[in-house]
mmCIF file of C-alpha atoms in Angstrom:
data_model
loop_
_atom_site.group_PDB
_atom_site.id
_atom_site.type_symbol
_atom_site.label_atom_id
_atom_site.label_comp_id
_atom_site.label_asym_id
_atom_site.label_seq_id
_atom_site.Cartn_x
_atom_site.Cartn_y
_atom_site.Cartn_z
ATOM 1 C CA UNK X 1 40.716 72.665 -16.697
ATOM 2 C CA UNK X 2 42.524 71.227 -13.667
ATOM 3 C CA UNK X 3 44.494 72.319 -10.591
ATOM 4 C CA UNK X 4 47.773 74.093 -11.274
ATOM 5 C CA UNK X 5 50.543 72.176 -9.606
ATOM 6 C CA UNK X 6 52.750 74.765 -7.946
ATOM 7 C CA UNK X 7 55.794 73.960 -5.878
ATOM 8 C CA UNK X 8 58.883 74.817 -3.919
ATOM 9 C CA UNK X 9 62.119 75.342 -5.822
ATOM 10 C CA UNK X 10 65.119 74.028 -3.866
ATOM 11 C CA UNK X 11 68.762 73.470 -4.938
ATOM 12 C CA UNK X 12 69.858 69.825 -4.859
ATOM 13 C CA UNK X 13 72.914 67.675 -5.409
ATOM 14 C CA UNK X 14 72.862 64.160 -6.806
ATOM 15 C CA UNK X 15 74.524 61.212 -5.118
ATOM 16 C CA UNK X 16 74.366 57.419 -4.938
ATOM 17 C CA UNK X 17 71.713 55.868 -2.730
ATOM 18 C CA UNK X 18 72.973 54.376 0.520
ATOM 19 C CA UNK X 19 72.300 50.807 -0.590
ATOM 20 C CA UNK X 20 73.311 51.507 -4.178
ATOM 21 C CA UNK X 21 77.075 51.893 -3.749
ATOM 22 C CA UNK X 22 79.783 49.629 -2.396
ATOM 23 C CA UNK X 23 83.472 50.127 -1.729
ATOM 24 C CA UNK X 24 85.462 46.948 -2.393
ATOM 25 C CA UNK X 25 88.570 46.753 -0.219
ATOM 26 C CA UNK X 26 91.465 44.320 -0.368
ATOM 27 C CA UNK X 27 90.514 42.566 2.939
ATOM 28 C CA UNK X 28 94.041 41.110 3.144
ATOM 29 C CA UNK X 29 97.476 42.762 3.236
ATOM 30 C CA UNK X 30 99.623 42.201 0.161
ATOM 31 C CA UNK X 31 99.754 43.694 -3.323
ATOM 32 C CA UNK X 32 97.285 44.108 -6.172
ATOM 33 C CA UNK X 33 98.198 41.390 -8.664
ATOM 34 C CA UNK X 34 95.677 42.041 -11.458
ATOM 35 C CA UNK X 35 92.630 44.107 -12.437
ATOM 36 C CA UNK X 36 89.865 42.250 -14.278
ATOM 37 C CA UNK X 37 87.459 45.129 -15.057
ATOM 38 C CA UNK X 38 87.471 48.580 -16.640
ATOM 39 C CA UNK X 39 85.715 51.811 -15.683
ATOM 40 C CA UNK X 40 82.081 51.844 -16.723
ATOM 41 C CA UNK X 41 81.844 48.062 -16.956
ATOM 42 C CA UNK X 42 78.639 46.477 -15.683
ATOM 43 C CA UNK X 43 79.298 43.660 -13.215
ATOM 44 C CA UNK X 44 77.246 41.031 -11.407
ATOM 45 C CA UNK X 45 77.217 40.188 -7.720
ATOM 46 C CA UNK X 46 80.063 37.756 -7.042
ATOM 47 C CA UNK X 47 82.048 38.743 -10.146
ATOM 48 C CA UNK X 48 85.833 38.968 -9.739
ATOM 49 C CA UNK X 49 87.081 42.559 -10.053
ATOM 50 C CA UNK X 50 90.755 41.759 -9.533
ATOM 51 C CA UNK X 51 93.202 39.529 -7.679
ATOM 52 C CA UNK X 52 95.549 40.191 -4.800
ATOM 53 C CA UNK X 53 98.713 38.360 -3.879
ATOM 54 C CA UNK X 54 99.088 37.959 -0.123
ATOM 55 C CA UNK X 55 101.965 35.942 1.385
ATOM 56 C CA UNK X 56 100.254 36.233 4.781
ATOM 57 C CA UNK X 57 97.138 34.640 3.345
ATOM 58 C CA UNK X 58 99.142 31.913 1.616
ATOM 59 C CA UNK X 59 100.874 31.022 4.874
ATOM 60 C CA UNK X 60 97.591 31.092 6.772
ATOM 61 C CA UNK X 61 96.005 28.774 4.210
ATOM 62 C CA UNK X 62 98.948 26.360 4.446
ATOM 63 C CA UNK X 63 98.767 26.398 8.246
ATOM 64 C CA UNK X 64 95.044 25.719 8.142
ATOM 65 C CA UNK X 65 95.329 22.782 5.731
ATOM 66 C CA UNK X 66 98.142 21.311 7.820
ATOM 67 C CA UNK X 67 96.071 21.675 10.991
ATOM 68 C CA UNK X 68 92.962 20.256 9.263
ATOM 69 C CA UNK X 69 94.908 17.236 8.038
ATOM 70 C CA UNK X 70 96.380 16.645 11.491
ATOM 71 C CA UNK X 71 92.915 16.888 13.043
ATOM 72 C CA UNK X 72 91.526 14.281 10.636
ATOM 73 C CA UNK X 73 94.397 11.877 11.312
ATOM 74 C CA UNK X 74 94.212 12.221 15.093
ATOM 75 C CA UNK X 75 90.420 11.844 15.009
ATOM 76 C CA UNK X 76 90.699 8.608 13.047
ATOM 77 C CA UNK X 77 93.371 7.354 15.460
ATOM 78 C CA UNK X 78 91.243 8.252 18.490
ATOM 79 C CA UNK X 79 88.213 6.406 17.088
ATOM 80 C CA UNK X 80 90.332 3.374 16.323
ATOM 81 C CA UNK X 81 91.856 3.320 19.819
ATOM 82 C CA UNK X 82 88.363 3.645 21.318
ATOM 83 C CA UNK X 83 87.133 0.644 19.323
ATOM 84 C CA UNK X 84 90.194 -1.373 20.319
ATOM 85 C CA UNK X 85 89.629 -0.507 23.965
ATOM 86 C CA UNK X 86 86.036 -1.720 23.714
ATOM 87 C CA UNK X 87 87.375 -5.037 22.366
ATOM 88 C CA UNK X 88 90.044 -5.202 25.119
ATOM 89 C CA UNK X 89 92.895 -5.016 22.600
ATOM 90 C CA UNK X 90 94.480 -1.720 23.770
ATOM 91 C CA UNK X 91 94.914 0.037 27.106
ATOM 92 C CA UNK X 92 92.903 2.983 28.394
ATOM 93 C CA UNK X 93 96.122 4.989 28.650
ATOM 94 C CA UNK X 94 96.750 4.678 24.919
ATOM 95 C CA UNK X 95 93.164 5.614 24.192
ATOM 96 C CA UNK X 96 93.438 8.703 26.420
ATOM 97 C CA UNK X 97 96.661 9.737 24.710
ATOM 98 C CA UNK X 98 94.940 9.464 21.321
ATOM 99 C CA UNK X 99 92.004 11.508 22.653
ATOM 100 C CA UNK X 100 94.355 14.208 23.968
ATOM 101 C CA UNK X 101 96.142 14.420 20.602
ATOM 102 C CA UNK X 102 92.795 14.719 18.849
ATOM 103 C CA UNK X 103 91.595 17.539 21.149
ATOM 104 C CA UNK X 104 94.891 19.406 20.671
ATOM 105 C CA UNK X 105 94.661 19.043 16.885
ATOM 106 C CA UNK X 106 91.102 20.348 16.946
ATOM 107 C CA UNK X 107 92.240 23.426 18.878
ATOM 108 C CA UNK X 108 95.043 24.053 16.376
ATOM 109 C CA UNK X 109 92.598 23.746 13.470
ATOM 110 C CA UNK X 110 90.201 26.198 15.147
ATOM 111 C CA UNK X 111 93.064 28.652 15.667
ATOM 112 C CA UNK X 112 94.059 28.343 11.982
ATOM 113 C CA UNK X 113 90.412 28.793 10.985
ATOM 114 C CA UNK X 114 90.245 31.971 13.101
ATOM 115 C CA UNK X 115 93.370 33.285 11.421
ATOM 116 C CA UNK X 116 91.735 32.888 7.986
ATOM 117 C CA UNK X 117 88.611 34.681 9.212
ATOM 118 C CA UNK X 118 90.779 37.487 10.552
ATOM 119 C CA UNK X 119 92.350 37.850 7.109
ATOM 120 C CA UNK X 120 88.918 38.288 5.543
ATOM 121 C CA UNK X 121 87.864 34.846 4.346
ATOM 122 C CA UNK X 122 84.236 33.834 4.789
ATOM 123 C CA UNK X 123 82.976 30.426 5.924
ATOM 124 C CA UNK X 124 82.072 29.619 2.318
ATOM 125 C CA UNK X 125 85.581 30.474 1.096
ATOM 126 C CA UNK X 126 87.156 28.376 3.837
ATOM 127 C CA UNK X 127 84.822 25.489 2.950
ATOM 128 C CA UNK X 128 86.034 25.735 -0.654
ATOM 129 C CA UNK X 129 89.593 25.697 0.604
ATOM 130 C CA UNK X 130 88.855 22.469 2.466
ATOM 131 C CA UNK X 131 87.497 20.809 -0.652
ATOM 132 C CA UNK X 132 90.193 21.686 -3.172
ATOM 133 C CA UNK X 133 93.194 21.515 -0.840
ATOM 134 C CA UNK X 134 94.710 24.580 -2.488
ATOM 135 C CA UNK X 135 96.704 27.153 -0.571
ATOM 136 C CA UNK X 136 97.646 29.729 -3.188
ATOM 137 C CA UNK X 137 98.494 33.235 -1.988
ATOM 138 C CA UNK X 138 96.161 34.729 -4.653
ATOM 139 C CA UNK X 139 92.899 36.144 -3.354
ATOM 140 C CA UNK X 140 90.000 37.548 -5.457
ATOM 141 C CA UNK X 141 88.355 40.942 -4.880
ATOM 142 C CA UNK X 142 84.638 40.224 -5.382
ATOM 143 C CA UNK X 143 81.798 42.585 -6.302
ATOM 144 C CA UNK X 144 79.155 42.467 -3.543
ATOM 145 C CA UNK X 145 76.352 43.718 -5.822
ATOM 146 C CA UNK X 146 75.103 44.153 -9.370
ATOM 147 C CA UNK X 147 76.145 47.516 -10.728
ATOM 148 C CA UNK X 148 78.694 49.542 -12.663
ATOM 149 C CA UNK X 149 82.376 50.018 -11.858
ATOM 150 C CA UNK X 150 82.580 53.781 -11.257
ATOM 151 C CA UNK X 151 86.027 53.960 -9.615
ATOM 152 C CA UNK X 152 89.227 51.927 -9.739
ATOM 153 C CA UNK X 153 91.508 53.260 -7.025
ATOM 154 C CA UNK X 154 94.208 50.569 -7.178
ATOM 155 C CA UNK X 155 97.043 49.962 -9.646
ATOM 156 C CA UNK X 156 98.698 46.647 -10.441
ATOM 157 C CA UNK X 157 101.659 46.038 -8.145
ATOM 158 C CA UNK X 158 100.419 48.463 -5.503
ATOM 159 C CA UNK X 159 101.004 47.419 -1.878
ATOM 160 C CA UNK X 160 97.711 47.305 -0.010
ATOM 161 C CA UNK X 161 96.462 46.890 3.537
ATOM 162 C CA UNK X 162 93.331 45.038 4.600
ATOM 163 C CA UNK X 163 91.302 48.275 4.555
ATOM 164 C CA UNK X 164 92.633 49.703 1.277
ATOM 165 C CA UNK X 165 89.741 50.594 -1.060
ATOM 166 C CA UNK X 166 90.333 49.261 -4.575
ATOM 167 C CA UNK X 167 87.054 49.478 -6.491
ATOM 168 C CA UNK X 168 83.717 51.293 -6.231
ATOM 169 C CA UNK X 169 80.643 49.587 -7.659
ATOM 170 C CA UNK X 170 77.365 51.530 -7.881
ATOM 171 C CA UNK X 171 73.809 50.928 -9.012
ATOM 172 C CA UNK X 172 73.158 53.860 -11.363
ATOM 173 C CA UNK X 173 69.509 53.009 -12.083
ATOM 174 C CA UNK X 174 68.442 55.084 -9.096
ATOM 175 C CA UNK X 175 70.035 58.127 -7.442
ATOM 176 C CA UNK X 176 69.323 60.382 -4.513
ATOM 177 C CA UNK X 177 68.808 64.122 -4.835
ATOM 178 C CA UNK X 178 69.825 65.690 -1.531
ATOM 179 C CA UNK X 179 67.965 68.880 -0.589
ATOM 180 C CA UNK X 180 68.427 71.301 2.293
ATOM 181 C CA UNK X 181 64.858 72.429 2.917
ATOM 182 C CA UNK X 182 64.326 75.679 4.856
ATOM 183 C CA UNK X 183 62.659 75.023 8.196
ATOM 184 C CA UNK X 184 59.843 77.446 7.338
ATOM 185 C CA UNK X 185 58.797 75.267 4.363
ATOM 186 C CA UNK X 186 58.712 71.934 6.189
ATOM 187 C CA UNK X 187 54.908 71.942 6.505
ATOM 188 C CA UNK X 188 54.587 71.880 2.694
ATOM 189 C CA UNK X 189 56.592 68.693 2.203
ATOM 190 C CA UNK X 190 55.569 65.091 2.879
ATOM 191 C CA UNK X 191 56.788 61.595 2.059
ATOM 192 C CA UNK X 192 55.873 60.404 -1.422
ATOM 193 C CA UNK X 193 55.473 63.930 -2.789
ATOM 194 C CA UNK X 194 56.319 64.297 -6.477
ATOM 195 C CA UNK X 195 59.487 66.211 -7.375
ATOM 196 C CA UNK X 196 60.707 67.438 -10.757
ATOM 197 C CA UNK X 197 64.434 67.986 -11.274
ATOM 198 C CA UNK X 198 66.429 69.873 -13.874
ATOM 199 C CA UNK X 199 70.213 69.988 -14.319
ATOM 200 C CA UNK X 200 72.311 72.537 -16.191
ATOM 201 C CA UNK X 201 74.217 69.805 -17.994
ATOM 202 C CA UNK X 202 71.015 68.580 -19.665
ATOM 203 C CA UNK X 203 68.994 71.667 -20.666
ATOM 204 C CA UNK X 204 65.398 71.004 -21.571
ATOM 205 C CA UNK X 205 65.256 67.621 -19.858
ATOM 206 C CA UNK X 206 63.215 67.015 -16.709
ATOM 207 C CA UNK X 207 63.498 64.112 -14.328
ATOM 208 C CA UNK X 208 60.863 62.872 -11.941
ATOM 209 C CA UNK X 209 61.302 61.620 -8.397
ATOM 210 C CA UNK X 210 59.552 61.531 -5.077
ATOM 211 C CA UNK X 211 60.385 62.442 -1.502
ATOM 212 C CA UNK X 212 61.759 59.343 0.203
ATOM 213 C CA UNK X 213 63.061 60.756 3.480
ATOM 214 C CA UNK X 214 62.575 63.894 5.560
ATOM 215 C CA UNK X 215 65.197 64.520 8.223
ATOM 216 C CA UNK X 216 64.427 64.613 11.939
ATOM 217 C CA UNK X 217 67.115 67.121 12.895
ATOM 218 C CA UNK X 218 67.257 70.814 11.959
ATOM 219 C CA UNK X 219 70.699 72.199 11.171
ATOM 220 C CA UNK X 220 71.273 74.804 13.878
ATOM 221 C CA UNK X 221 73.430 77.019 11.665
ATOM 222 C CA UNK X 222 71.448 77.002 8.409
ATOM 223 C CA UNK X 223 67.994 76.241 9.884
ATOM 224 C CA UNK X 224 67.440 73.678 7.137
ATOM 225 C CA UNK X 225 66.254 70.067 7.167
ATOM 226 C CA UNK X 226 67.785 67.338 4.958
ATOM 227 C CA UNK X 227 65.410 65.801 2.426
ATOM 228 C CA UNK X 228 66.214 62.862 0.157
ATOM 229 C CA UNK X 229 64.438 62.497 -3.172
ATOM 230 C CA UNK X 230 64.560 59.153 -4.977
ATOM 231 C CA UNK X 231 65.163 59.733 -8.703
ATOM 232 C CA UNK X 232 64.862 57.080 -11.422
ATOM 233 C CA UNK X 233 67.899 57.054 -13.719
ATOM 234 C CA UNK X 234 67.354 54.040 -15.972
ATOM 235 C CA UNK X 235 69.149 55.615 -18.956
ATOM 236 C CA UNK X 236 72.106 56.774 -16.846
ATOM 237 C CA UNK X 237 71.784 60.395 -17.991
ATOM 238 C CA UNK X 238 72.152 61.733 -14.441
ATOM 239 C CA UNK X 239 75.565 61.542 -12.771
ATOM 240 C CA UNK X 240 76.420 61.477 -9.101
ATOM 241 C CA UNK X 241 77.891 64.831 -8.088
ATOM 242 C CA UNK X 242 75.690 66.899 -10.425
ATOM 243 C CA UNK X 243 73.907 69.952 -9.068
ATOM 244 C CA UNK X 244 70.185 70.179 -9.785
ATOM 245 C CA UNK X 245 67.150 72.342 -9.164
ATOM 246 C CA UNK X 246 64.273 70.506 -7.538
ATOM 247 C CA UNK X 247 60.670 71.610 -7.846
ATOM 248 C CA UNK X 248 58.572 69.971 -5.124
ATOM 249 C CA UNK X 249 54.901 69.778 -6.124
ATOM 250 C CA UNK X 250 52.753 71.216 -3.338
ATOM 251 C CA UNK X 251 49.245 71.117 -4.844
ATOM 252 C CA UNK X 252 47.268 67.945 -4.196
ATOM 253 C CA UNK X 253 46.630 66.050 -7.417
ATOM 254 C CA UNK X 254 43.229 64.826 -6.307
ATOM 255 C CA UNK X 255 41.694 68.308 -5.966
ATOM 256 C CA UNK X 256 38.242 68.554 -7.524
ATOM 257 C CA UNK X 257 39.037 70.249 -10.840
ATOM 258 C CA UNK X 258 35.506 71.439 -11.394
ATOM 259 C CA UNK X 259 35.510 73.351 -8.099
ATOM 260 C CA UNK X 260 39.131 74.461 -7.781
ATOM 261 C CA UNK X 261 40.659 73.974 -11.210
ATOM 262 C CA UNK X 262 42.140 76.529 -13.605
ATOM 263 C CA UNK X 263 42.735 76.589 -17.324
ATOM 264 C CA UNK X 264 46.374 75.498 -17.549
ATOM 265 C CA UNK X 265 48.719 75.132 -20.520
ATOM 266 C CA UNK X 266 52.410 74.213 -20.896
ATOM 267 C CA UNK X 267 54.767 77.145 -20.312
ATOM 268 C CA UNK X 268 56.482 76.325 -23.619
ATOM 269 C CA UNK X 269 53.272 77.276 -25.456
ATOM 270 C CA UNK X 270 53.429 80.944 -24.360
ATOM 271 C CA UNK X 271 55.605 83.336 -26.399
ATOM 272 C CA UNK X 272 56.292 87.090 -26.192
ATOM 273 C CA UNK X 273 55.399 88.918 -29.393
ATOM 274 C CA UNK X 274 55.682 92.738 -29.480
ATOM 275 C CA UNK X 275 55.305 92.946 -25.719
ATOM 276 C CA UNK X 276 52.237 90.722 -25.592
ATOM 277 C CA UNK X 277 51.851 87.127 -24.508
ATOM 278 C CA UNK X 278 50.548 84.908 -27.296
ATOM 279 C CA UNK X 279 49.876 81.276 -28.075
ATOM 280 C CA UNK X 280 49.559 79.782 -31.558
ATOM 281 C CA UNK X 281 46.298 78.158 -32.629
ATOM 282 C CA UNK X 282 45.979 76.030 -35.793
ATOM 283 C CA UNK X 283 43.594 77.458 -38.402
ATOM 284 C CA UNK X 284 44.381 75.192 -41.339
ATOM 285 C CA UNK X 285 46.939 72.805 -42.759
ATOM 286 C CA UNK X 286 50.321 74.127 -41.599
ATOM 287 C CA UNK X 287 48.684 77.477 -40.756
ATOM 288 C CA UNK X 288 48.644 79.041 -37.304
ATOM 289 C CA UNK X 289 47.247 82.202 -35.809
ATOM 290 C CA UNK X 290 48.754 84.034 -32.776
ATOM 291 C CA UNK X 291 46.201 84.611 -30.022
ATOM 292 C CA UNK X 292 46.820 87.072 -27.211
ATOM 293 C CA UNK X 293 46.415 85.577 -23.743
ATOM 294 C CA UNK X 294 46.714 86.689 -20.151
ATOM 295 C CA UNK X 295 48.512 84.398 -17.741
ATOM 296 C CA UNK X 296 48.439 84.025 -13.968
ATOM 297 C CA UNK X 297 50.294 81.752 -11.569
ATOM 298 C CA UNK X 298 52.891 79.361 -12.948
ATOM 299 C CA UNK X 299 54.903 76.303 -11.998
ATOM 300 C CA UNK X 300 58.061 74.846 -13.464
ATOM 301 C CA UNK X 301 56.201 73.384 -16.450
ATOM 302 C CA UNK X 302 52.704 74.963 -16.560
ATOM 303 C CA UNK X 303 51.040 78.343 -16.477
ATOM 304 C CA UNK X 304 47.536 79.396 -15.522
ATOM 305 C CA UNK X 305 45.516 80.997 -18.330
ATOM 306 C CA UNK X 306 43.259 83.855 -17.186
ATOM 307 C CA UNK X 307 41.911 84.827 -20.613
ATOM 308 C CA UNK X 308 42.352 84.192 -24.328
ATOM 309 C CA UNK X 309 41.318 80.541 -24.700
ATOM 310 C CA UNK X 310 38.559 78.339 -23.384
ATOM 311 C CA UNK X 311 39.074 74.873 -21.856
ATOM 312 C CA UNK X 312 39.482 72.232 -24.570
ATOM 313 C CA UNK X 313 41.005 74.594 -27.147
ATOM 314 C CA UNK X 314 43.773 73.237 -29.408
ATOM 315 C CA UNK X 315 47.113 75.038 -29.411
ATOM 316 C CA UNK X 316 50.776 74.510 -30.258
ATOM 317 C CA UNK X 317 52.679 73.169 -27.254
ATOM 318 C CA UNK X 318 55.977 72.247 -28.934
ATOM 319 C CA UNK X 319 57.703 74.402 -31.515
ATOM 320 C CA UNK X 320 55.908 77.636 -30.591
ATOM 321 C CA UNK X 321 59.240 79.471 -30.562
ATOM 322 C CA UNK X 322 59.819 78.466 -34.193
ATOM 323 C CA UNK X 323 56.444 79.952 -35.170
ATOM 324 C CA UNK X 324 57.325 83.134 -33.286
ATOM 325 C CA UNK X 325 60.556 83.377 -35.313
ATOM 326 C CA UNK X 326 58.696 82.880 -38.562
ATOM 327 C CA UNK X 327 56.150 85.491 -37.533
ATOM 328 C CA UNK X 328 58.859 88.077 -37.030
ATOM 329 C CA UNK X 329 60.095 87.527 -40.598
ATOM 330 C CA UNK X 330 56.868 88.509 -42.276
ATOM 331 C CA UNK X 331 54.217 91.123 -41.818
ATOM 332 C CA UNK X 332 51.122 90.203 -39.889
ATOM 333 C CA UNK X 333 49.069 90.439 -43.093
ATOM 334 C CA UNK X 334 45.973 88.376 -42.454
ATOM 335 C CA UNK X 335 47.368 87.302 -39.107
ATOM 336 C CA UNK X 336 48.527 83.903 -40.298
ATOM 337 C CA UNK X 337 51.953 82.296 -40.106
ATOM 338 C CA UNK X 338 52.571 79.534 -42.673
#
């Protein structure tokens, strides 16, 4: 005896969450030199997905290291000239010339640094470049997140631009179900509401989620509102791009069952036998008796029982169809199916 959870049935399509997918682009012009992963491979944040060869980047690295070296030398010379001037050993003109050379070298290093940033290198990558003094033209494509490689768009040897997308990494442990909710049903939906999803590709399986976002703009043509449902997908059974049917629960779960409840049973327990609705009740070891029932309102997984059984009764909830098949093979006899 408890409230029957009814709901709205709305078509849905599955997709990656906004924060759960990342397109990895080349960031530098050149060519794709190698691919270090395969489709379906799980990767960690910071893992190398492939390498690019970029002559532009190699030249920019060489220019930067040359400018950085020149800046260090001119800085040391300027400091030395300043110390000598303080001791009266050199002239102010020589010190000023050393200072001017140092300032010019600093500007050249900053310009070379900016060129590396423009080609896609981060401060951390440039700092590494400073420490190892290496100016190879090879550049790694890095995964920005933990996830699974779901697309590899590039091929080895392919010429790429800075914006060319090479890999797609996605977190498959959670997906979005996107619903277009009719405007007239908006009042029945709220954030956090439970949602049950089914997909044709996985008959008999049900997936649970909850409403995570309700749109603020009504589509003028369809008069629908976008709704996003967050769906757990730890086993990876659901795939982005699948179509689904979403059942949004609209009955409050905290309703007082004693005042507003109904006798409810799983829909799978009810079978049609000779035009009547029946459920199977155990009457002995491996023995079951069909009992006629009358049903009322139903949801995606439950049905209200108007008559036939009392609250607390024991009945078959899984495998009832098998008992129905066995029943059709034999006469009713004493009314038992073994």
